[in-house]
Each structure stands twice: as C-alpha cells, then as structure tokens.
Amino acid sequence: MKQVIYAFNQGSAKMRDLLGGKGANLAEMTRLGFPVPKGFTLTTEACLDYLAQEDSEELSDPVIAAIDQALADLESVTNKAFNDPENLLLVSVRSGARESMPGMMDTILNVGLNDRNVESLAQITQDERFAYDCYRRLLQMYGNVVYGLDSQFFEEHLAQEKTKAQVRFDYELKVGHLKALVTAYKKVYQDQLGFDFPQDVKTQIYEAVKAVFKSWNNHRARVYREMNHIPHDLGTAVNIQEMVFGNSGQDSGTGVLFTRNPATGESKLFGEYLVNAQGEDVVAGIRTPEVIEDLKADMPEIYQEIHDLAKQLEGYYHDMQDIEFTVEKGKLYFLQTRNGKRTAKAAVKIAVDMVEEDLIDEKEALLRIEPSMIDQLLHPSFDPQALAQAEVFSSLGLAASPGAGSGQIVFTAQKAKEWQAAGKKVILMRNETSPEDIEGMSASEAIVTAHGGMTSHAAVVARGMGKCCVSGCSDLTIDEAAKVVHYPGGQLQEGDTISVDGSQGKLYLGEIPTALSNTDENYQKMMDWARKYSRLKVRMNAETPEDIQTGFSFGADGIGLVRTEHMFFKAERLREIRRFILSVDEGQRQAALEKIRDYQVEDFTRIFQLSQEAPAVIRLLDPPLHEFMPKSDQEVAEVATDQGISEAELRSRMVQLAEVNPMLGHRGCRLAMTYPELYDRQVEAIIYGAIAARQEGLDPQVEIMIPLVSVEPELDTLRKRLSQVIDRLLDQENVTIDYTIGTMIEIPRACFIADQLAQEAGFFSFGTNDLTQMTYGFSRDDAGKFINQYLEDGTLKEDPFQTIDPEGVGALVKIAVDKARQTKAGFKIGVCGELGGDPASIQFFDQVGLDYVSCSPYRVPLAQLAAAQSAIRQAEGNH
Ligand code: PEP
Ligand code: MG
C-alpha cells in the first residue's frame, strides 16, 4: 500500500504536491533542524482516495491504521499522551493544499480536549478559565467545521451568557460562565445532531480529518480555485501537530512575523506577539499585541533566536517568509512558514532588493511579480481600513478597469460633464455606455454599468483611459429617465455619493478615501528588466494625445490600434459624419467627408508627432453607422434642426439604418465596399498628417488597417484603391512616406484564408474581441447574461473574452499565423483585441510567435512583464 502519512522528519519542501504547502514546509524546517513541534501529514493522495470512495463516508481501514500508528509515534516522541493528566498531548489539525487556499477549512486547535482532559489542562496551565475557554472554542470550531453546525447556534448562547454576566467582551467572561457555555454548547450537539461531541480523542481526529478532506470540495474552495486557476484534482493534505502552549506563563508567548515588511517591502523583521497567549489571541484582537522589536526587551535571547532563524529561513527559501511562532516556557517553536503575501509595492521592492542581495537573479525577480499586481501600482486604491468599514451595495459587477473612485452619481454623460465643470466629483452610472458618452466618461471618477461584459464599450474605453470601471452589475436596476438606481435593499438618486472599486467589482455607499500608489525606482528597475528579457513587443491601443503620452511614458513600442471612430464624437465632427450618413447624393457625401478629413488631419499629425519613429496602426472606420445617430427624442429633434431636415425624415432614415444584428451587419470594410470614398478621405487625412510630421523632420511609420475582412476580394479591392489614393497624394505633394496597408483578422473565415490574405496585406492584427464573439457566437455586449452562470457551474472554465480559449479562438489564431508565415516568412502579426492585455493570453501569443500585443496604455507595463515572464519560462523550458 502507498504511504498515506509522513512524519515531519520524513518529508521535505520538494514534496509539496504530496504534503501540501504547509506540510512540506513543516517537514523542511524539521529537516533543517528548526524547532518545530512534532507532527505528521496525511497526504493529498489520501484525500483524493477518500473523495473517490463511492460507497462510504468513512476513512478506510488502512488510513485509520496509519493514523493510529502515527498518533502512537507522536505520543512516544513527545513523551506526552492524549490522556495523561501530567503530560497532556493536544494537537492542532490543519488543512494544507499545494497552494494556500482561504476558501477551505483551516485550523482546529486543542483537539484532544474532552470533559476529563479540560481539567488536566487547567492543572497544567494553572488556569482553569483558559482551559474552559479553549474547550468552548473547540466545541464551537469543531461543531462548525466538522459537522457544519451554524455558528449562530453557539453565538446565541455566547450573547446570552454575556448579557447575564453584564459584560461586553468574551474575554471578560469568568470561568463559571465558560463552564456554563460548555454545557450549553454540548447541548447544541444533542439538539441539532442527535449525538454528543466525541469524547474519544481518536474519533475527534478521524472526524476532523474527514472534514478537512471534504472541505476540498466545498463551494467556497471551488470558487477560489476557479478564480485563481488552481486545478480541482490536487486534493488537500492534513497536518496534525503537537500543540505547544504559548499561554504557559510570562516566559511564554506567541506571535506572527514577516521577514520583511509586507506593506512596504522594507528589509526588517515585521510582526507582532503577545506574552502568555495562544495563537488565536493575536489574530482575534482580544489583546493588543506588541510589535516584534519589543520582544528584544521582553525576551532578548528568544528575540535573537527568532531573528536568526527567520533570516535563515528567508535565505533558504529565497523569499520573504510569513512565520508563526510560539514560546513555551522559554523554548521557541516555529509552527509554520510560508512565502508571505505582500502588496504590489512591497513585492517589487523585495524582488529588487533580493537581486541586489544576490538571493535571486533578475529573471527570478521578474517571475516573482504577479502581472496583475502592476495594475495595483498604477491605479489609486481605497485606504484598506476605511474600506473595511464601508457598506457594499452591489457586488455582482465585473472588475472591468482597476482603480478606485468616489463621487456623486449621475445618469447622463451630459450631466457628468456639467457637474465636473462645476467642480464636483461624479460617477457615471448607465445601463450601458456608447461612444457618445466618451466625454462624460472622461469627466467622471469612475463608470458603472448595469449591462455589458469585460469587452463592452464602457469596459474597453475605461481601461483605455485608465479610469476605474465596474461593468455588468446585474444586481442593479438603473432607471436613467427617473434618475434612480435600485439595488438589493435600497435605492439611490442622482447626486448621492458612492465609491467604486474597479479592482474588485464592488460598489460602496458613501465616500472612501483613496491613496495613489507611486511608481518608484524599484518599479522602474523591474520594468527595465522586463523589457530586457522579453521578445514580444508591447504596443498600446490609444487615440487621444493624453492616452498616447501615457502609453509611451510606460515604454510602449508603438501604437497597435487607433480606433478612428473614437475621433468622430466631437460635436463638429459628429455633425459631418451625420451629414455623410444622411446624404442623398454623392456630392453631399463628398462634401461631408472632406470636412471630416480636414478635421482628422490635425489628429493624425498629433499622433505621428507623439509616436516619433515608433509604428502606429490606424484602423479605418469600423462600427455600424447607426452608432452615430441620435438616441433620445430631444436629440432627434436637435439633430433634425441641425441637419436641416424634418424629424420625420430623420426618423425614417434611422429606420433604414437600423439592423437586426448590427455587429454582423453593415460595418468594417463592408462600409467602404459600399461607400469607397469614406476610406479614401480617411487615408488622405492619415497621409496629410504623416506629411506634416515629416516636415518636422520625423519619420512616421504609418500602418493602415482595414477591419472585418472575410473574403480576399475585400482586401484586394480596398488595398489597391487606397494605395492609389495614397500614391497619387504623395506624388502630388512630392514626398515619400513609409506606409503599409494591413488587415485585422477578426472573423473565423479570415483565419482559414490567412495565406491568401497575407499575399495582399502588409501585416495582420488579430481583433480577438470580434474573433471570440464570432467563434463562440456569443455577443460581446450581452454575454454577461449567461457567462457568469457558465463560469459558476463549470460550463466554461474561463471567460473567453478575458483570457484566450486555446482550443477554439487560439487554434484559429495559430492556423492563421502558420498560413500567413507560409506565404511570407517573418510576416508581421500582432493582436489588438482585449486579450492583448491579459497575461495568460500574452504567453499564448508569445508562444505562437506573434510580433507584438497591443493593449490599453495602463496595461502596457503589465503586458511587458507578462511578455518577459513568458520568454523566461520558454527559455527555461517550462511553459
Ligand atoms: C477586436 O475586435 O478585437 C478589435 C480590436 O476591434 P473592436 O473592439 O474595435 O471591434
Ligand atoms: Mg473588431
């Protein structure tokens, strides 16, 4: 039979898969001779075998025999016994998966107490109150985690007892009250379960082991694993360890310590301890702990020992450690060590410092930083203490764009602009946003929508702006006309103040103060390394000068997508694009387009000035034209007057424009196949802009992109026509400009004919938003309605709009890359859909050999880091 239990002195850190993180580290510390209380680990395999049993909920005979043997061994090595009143053995039972998982059952302390042993404990500790306090806690914790008894059953009695005793806090209860509680708690077992709390120590342990095993599959644990991409088939280990008593007098104590400051990264021990206390007391806030430095005065030798051992552990693991220790009668024990959790700022500082200290190399430092942490560094976040006090009113939204913002709610973009101009901070709340809302979005501290997913307009634009956004809050009903939003249990009116956490997707009532994270020299150093080790280039999706500057300040290698339609929403341009749409003859159409061209020259000049020698991909008009038409009655009336036509005429034109499936309709290159002069004038504007930059001595790299190509003749026709327009213009102006015409690959069919398209195109850029939409047949704007459920019930493992689906969308990408490069070796290919800013997708794009990814400016650093990590992992051969 395979070994199901390893004593701590039989394992090592290498056995993480089998012993879990906690068990492997306890074994390693034991192996290194650290003072670790004795114990043993039941393996993750034992857990998986238990969970696979179909016919029984009981532990198998061999597992029971192994536990019995391990307990007997523990008694003999500790010189204690479970029923020995002089040398009482109590144990802790803790879960410990390979990755630390807050969703699972965690710890039960003081296992081994029963009606008789509690008296022994009182004798040993000379503290009857403490002994009964431990026992009532065990009864509650055990009932709760092992038998699923609601804490409420116990809390009720506790509250009653406190009332009776006329005290506010648990720790004010006297031994008599605690004894009464023990009696009441035992009755809860009888009343709710029909049996007693097990007095037999072994039964306590078997039941606790079963509960830990089962907790692997509880709902919280599953959700946590899904969120953190941890496989479901790993299982958890169980650690059973001798209890040591930090509450055995003034020469005892307990504490938690980090080898460096987890908030700032400062290289100095950081932690807290309590003299004469047990583990829980430090965390439970019953007494205020002392800072670890004070231990120097309280117990100088112990302090020195802790200091030296902690540093030794850090050096051994090459990472900052989070350590739990206990001192029992002047003897130090380490109960746990693990790599400590830390803020983004601390993570970067620690990694950079460790390179300087020769503990790790630059590549390892890069691998230590979670790309998503970079987002934390670049966006403001709420003050954690204030956040803990705040009241959540919506928690079902998507964390669409990170950051934090508070302000008064408004329901129209217009109001957002007006109130912002009047000096107010506003939050724009809408069912969904449209391109017309851009200025209002930009005027807001944050954007909230009730509908739409991670690639909805609001989400994409907000990320582009680096603005906080929560989209798809399905627990909100927004009545824009009545200016009221209903949430579960209440409602808010225009002008009410809320706070939006774009990193968590949560909304809070009232204002919460924020703190801006700064990007210091450590961050700069880390990003320099990232650029040094990555192969994949990172460009930005941007069109406004501010965004472009932001992207370049983050070290973007160019612009991967200018969505020209975003430039059409200033009032004077909107008027002309509407004139173009409503025109009845060619002459009117031309006149409107020429005006738009003239407006756009200025935009493109600015883009090329900012880009200098870096390449800039400019995409020709893509959305269906109805997006430029007015929405409300009032707007219709205004536009009709402005355009000099009757309202009826305008409405009838709008009916003609309306489409059942606009995303599959008259949009992208199809617009130019039917109105070729549209793209003619756009490329003229681009080339005039490039000429202006050239006249300033710059060398613009113009990459013109045609969207939504599905058949080769679309690309062929448009490319030939546009080249002629451009060449004629360059001839006329007598200049040369480096330009290429490429295409987006965003329709599945385009992937299959990529070899043909590559003949014609100067480059490809994958539009993964549309490609995902069309591969799955999921509307990118409405999929939120079912995707959440799909993710919860396991129908989908990941949201394909957020991370690449390697089997479907990814397979298409690969087909297209292979076909294109067969046609032209070294053919330039990038990606500009939202997946271009997702770390897992970036790794995929790196592996299939794309030249660059393009993402919103604020994601550029994250993408650079992900690209470096991908390159490092590939070089190390572990992808
Ligand atoms: C895409 O489809 O991935 C893309 C970048 O274009 P858009 O989001 O503008 O449709
Ligand atoms: Mg697209």
PDB file of C-alpha atoms in Angstrom, residues 212-297:
ATOM      1  CA  VAL A 212     -10.681  18.619   6.013  1.00  0.00           C
ATOM      2  CA  PHE A 213     -10.737  16.168   3.117  1.00  0.00           C
ATOM      3  CA  LYS A 214     -14.337  17.054   2.316  1.00  0.00           C
ATOM      4  CA  SER A 215     -13.684  20.767   2.564  1.00  0.00           C
ATOM      5  CA  TRP A 216     -11.606  20.436  -0.620  1.00  0.00           C
ATOM      6  CA  ASN A 217     -14.885  20.235  -2.492  1.00  0.00           C
ATOM      7  CA  ASN A 218     -16.905  22.861  -0.678  1.00  0.00           C
ATOM      8  CA  HIS A 219     -18.371  25.680  -2.701  1.00  0.00           C
ATOM      9  CA  ARG A 220     -16.047  28.406  -1.413  1.00  0.00           C
ATOM     10  CA  ALA A 221     -12.986  26.328  -2.146  1.00  0.00           C
ATOM     11  CA  ARG A 222     -14.158  25.549  -5.670  1.00  0.00           C
ATOM     12  CA  VAL A 223     -14.889  29.198  -6.382  1.00  0.00           C
ATOM     13  CA  TYR A 224     -11.497  30.211  -5.017  1.00  0.00           C
ATOM     14  CA  ARG A 225      -9.756  27.654  -7.210  1.00  0.00           C
ATOM     15  CA  GLU A 226     -11.623  28.833 -10.265  1.00  0.00           C
ATOM     16  CA  MET A 227     -10.725  32.443  -9.582  1.00  0.00           C
ATOM     17  CA  ASN A 228      -7.092  31.558  -9.086  1.00  0.00           C
ATOM     18  CA  HIS A 229      -6.740  28.960 -11.826  1.00  0.00           C
ATOM     19  CA  ILE A 230      -5.936  26.151  -9.391  1.00  0.00           C
ATOM     20  CA  PRO A 231      -6.895  22.680 -10.692  1.00  0.00           C
ATOM     21  CA  HIS A 232      -9.669  20.801  -8.875  1.00  0.00           C
ATOM     22  CA  ASP A 233      -7.837  17.481  -8.807  1.00  0.00           C
ATOM     23  CA  LEU A 234      -4.994  18.233  -6.387  1.00  0.00           C
ATOM     24  CA  GLY A 235      -6.611  17.439  -3.054  1.00  0.00           C
ATOM     25  CA  THR A 236      -5.518  18.769   0.313  1.00  0.00           C
ATOM     26  CA  ALA A 237      -3.180  17.350   2.905  1.00  0.00           C
ATOM     27  CA  VAL A 238      -3.956  17.343   6.651  1.00  0.00           C
ATOM     28  CA  ASN A 239      -1.354  18.286   9.226  1.00  0.00           C
ATOM     29  CA  ILE A 240      -1.624  17.019  12.766  1.00  0.00           C
ATOM     30  CA  GLN A 241       0.808  18.670  15.097  1.00  0.00           C
ATOM     31  CA  GLU A 242       1.536  18.683  18.787  1.00  0.00           C
ATOM     32  CA  MET A 243       0.130  21.807  20.479  1.00  0.00           C
ATOM     33  CA  VAL A 244       2.592  23.927  22.391  1.00  0.00           C
ATOM     34  CA  PHE A 245       1.216  26.374  24.892  1.00  0.00           C
ATOM     35  CA  GLY A 246       2.182  29.993  24.479  1.00  0.00           C
ATOM     36  CA  ASN A 247      -0.002  30.744  27.445  1.00  0.00           C
ATOM     37  CA  SER A 248       2.051  28.863  29.993  1.00  0.00           C
ATOM     38  CA  GLY A 249       3.146  31.985  31.879  1.00  0.00           C
ATOM     39  CA  GLN A 250       5.294  35.090  31.490  1.00  0.00           C
ATOM     40  CA  ASP A 251       8.096  33.097  29.869  1.00  0.00           C
ATOM     41  CA  SER A 252       5.712  32.029  27.110  1.00  0.00           C
ATOM     42  CA  GLY A 253       4.084  33.773  24.214  1.00  0.00           C
ATOM     43  CA  THR A 254       3.052  33.590  20.627  1.00  0.00           C
ATOM     44  CA  GLY A 255       3.418  35.713  17.531  1.00  0.00           C
ATOM     45  CA  VAL A 256       3.337  36.146  13.803  1.00  0.00           C
ATOM     46  CA  LEU A 257       6.199  37.590  11.881  1.00  0.00           C
ATOM     47  CA  PHE A 258       7.272  38.519   8.370  1.00  0.00           C
ATOM     48  CA  THR A 259      10.928  38.559   7.441  1.00  0.00           C
ATOM     49  CA  ARG A 260      10.354  41.867   5.611  1.00  0.00           C
ATOM     50  CA  ASN A 261       7.639  44.460   5.811  1.00  0.00           C
ATOM     51  CA  PRO A 262       4.755  43.077   3.704  1.00  0.00           C
ATOM     52  CA  ALA A 263       3.298  46.541   3.104  1.00  0.00           C
ATOM     53  CA  THR A 264       6.418  48.468   2.116  1.00  0.00           C
ATOM     54  CA  GLY A 265       8.984  45.744   1.462  1.00  0.00           C
ATOM     55  CA  GLU A 266      11.454  47.256   3.923  1.00  0.00           C
ATOM     56  CA  SER A 267      14.089  44.685   4.866  1.00  0.00           C
ATOM     57  CA  LYS A 268      13.412  44.456   8.558  1.00  0.00           C
ATOM     58  CA  LEU A 269      11.535  41.940  10.716  1.00  0.00           C
ATOM     59  CA  PHE A 270       7.908  42.892  10.949  1.00  0.00           C
ATOM     60  CA  GLY A 271       5.438  41.296  13.276  1.00  0.00           C
ATOM     61  CA  GLU A 272       3.514  41.126  16.493  1.00  0.00           C
ATOM     62  CA  TYR A 273       3.476  38.976  19.587  1.00  0.00           C
ATOM     63  CA  LEU A 274       1.717  38.523  22.877  1.00  0.00           C
ATOM     64  CA  VAL A 275       3.267  37.274  26.080  1.00  0.00           C
ATOM     65  CA  ASN A 276       1.348  34.492  27.794  1.00  0.00           C
ATOM     66  CA  ALA A 277      -1.131  33.948  24.983  1.00  0.00           C
ATOM     67  CA  GLN A 278      -2.294  31.366  22.485  1.00  0.00           C
ATOM     68  CA  GLY A 279      -2.187  31.674  18.671  1.00  0.00           C
ATOM     69  CA  GLU A 280      -5.727  32.826  18.176  1.00  0.00           C
ATOM     70  CA  ASP A 281      -5.400  35.735  20.612  1.00  0.00           C
ATOM     71  CA  VAL A 282      -3.007  37.577  18.307  1.00  0.00           C
ATOM     72  CA  VAL A 283      -5.380  37.375  15.394  1.00  0.00           C
ATOM     73  CA  ALA A 284      -8.620  37.744  17.330  1.00  0.00           C
ATOM     74  CA  GLY A 285      -7.698  41.175  18.643  1.00  0.00           C
ATOM     75  CA  ILE A 286      -8.589  40.210  22.188  1.00  0.00           C
ATOM     76  CA  ARG A 287      -5.471  41.885  23.479  1.00  0.00           C
ATOM     77  CA  THR A 288      -3.406  44.418  21.587  1.00  0.00           C
ATOM     78  CA  PRO A 289      -0.203  42.707  20.500  1.00  0.00           C
ATOM     79  CA  GLU A 290       3.242  44.249  20.887  1.00  0.00           C
ATOM     80  CA  VAL A 291       5.472  44.993  17.934  1.00  0.00           C
ATOM     81  CA  ILE A 292       8.163  42.385  17.442  1.00  0.00           C
ATOM     82  CA  GLU A 293      11.012  44.790  18.325  1.00  0.00           C
ATOM     83  CA  ASP A 294       9.719  44.979  21.874  1.00  0.00           C
ATOM     84  CA  LEU A 295      10.462  41.301  22.260  1.00  0.00           C
ATOM     85  CA  LYS A 296      14.109  42.370  22.389  1.00  0.00           C
ATOM     86  CA  ALA A 297      13.421  43.806  25.819  1.00  0.00           C
TER      87      ALA A 297
END
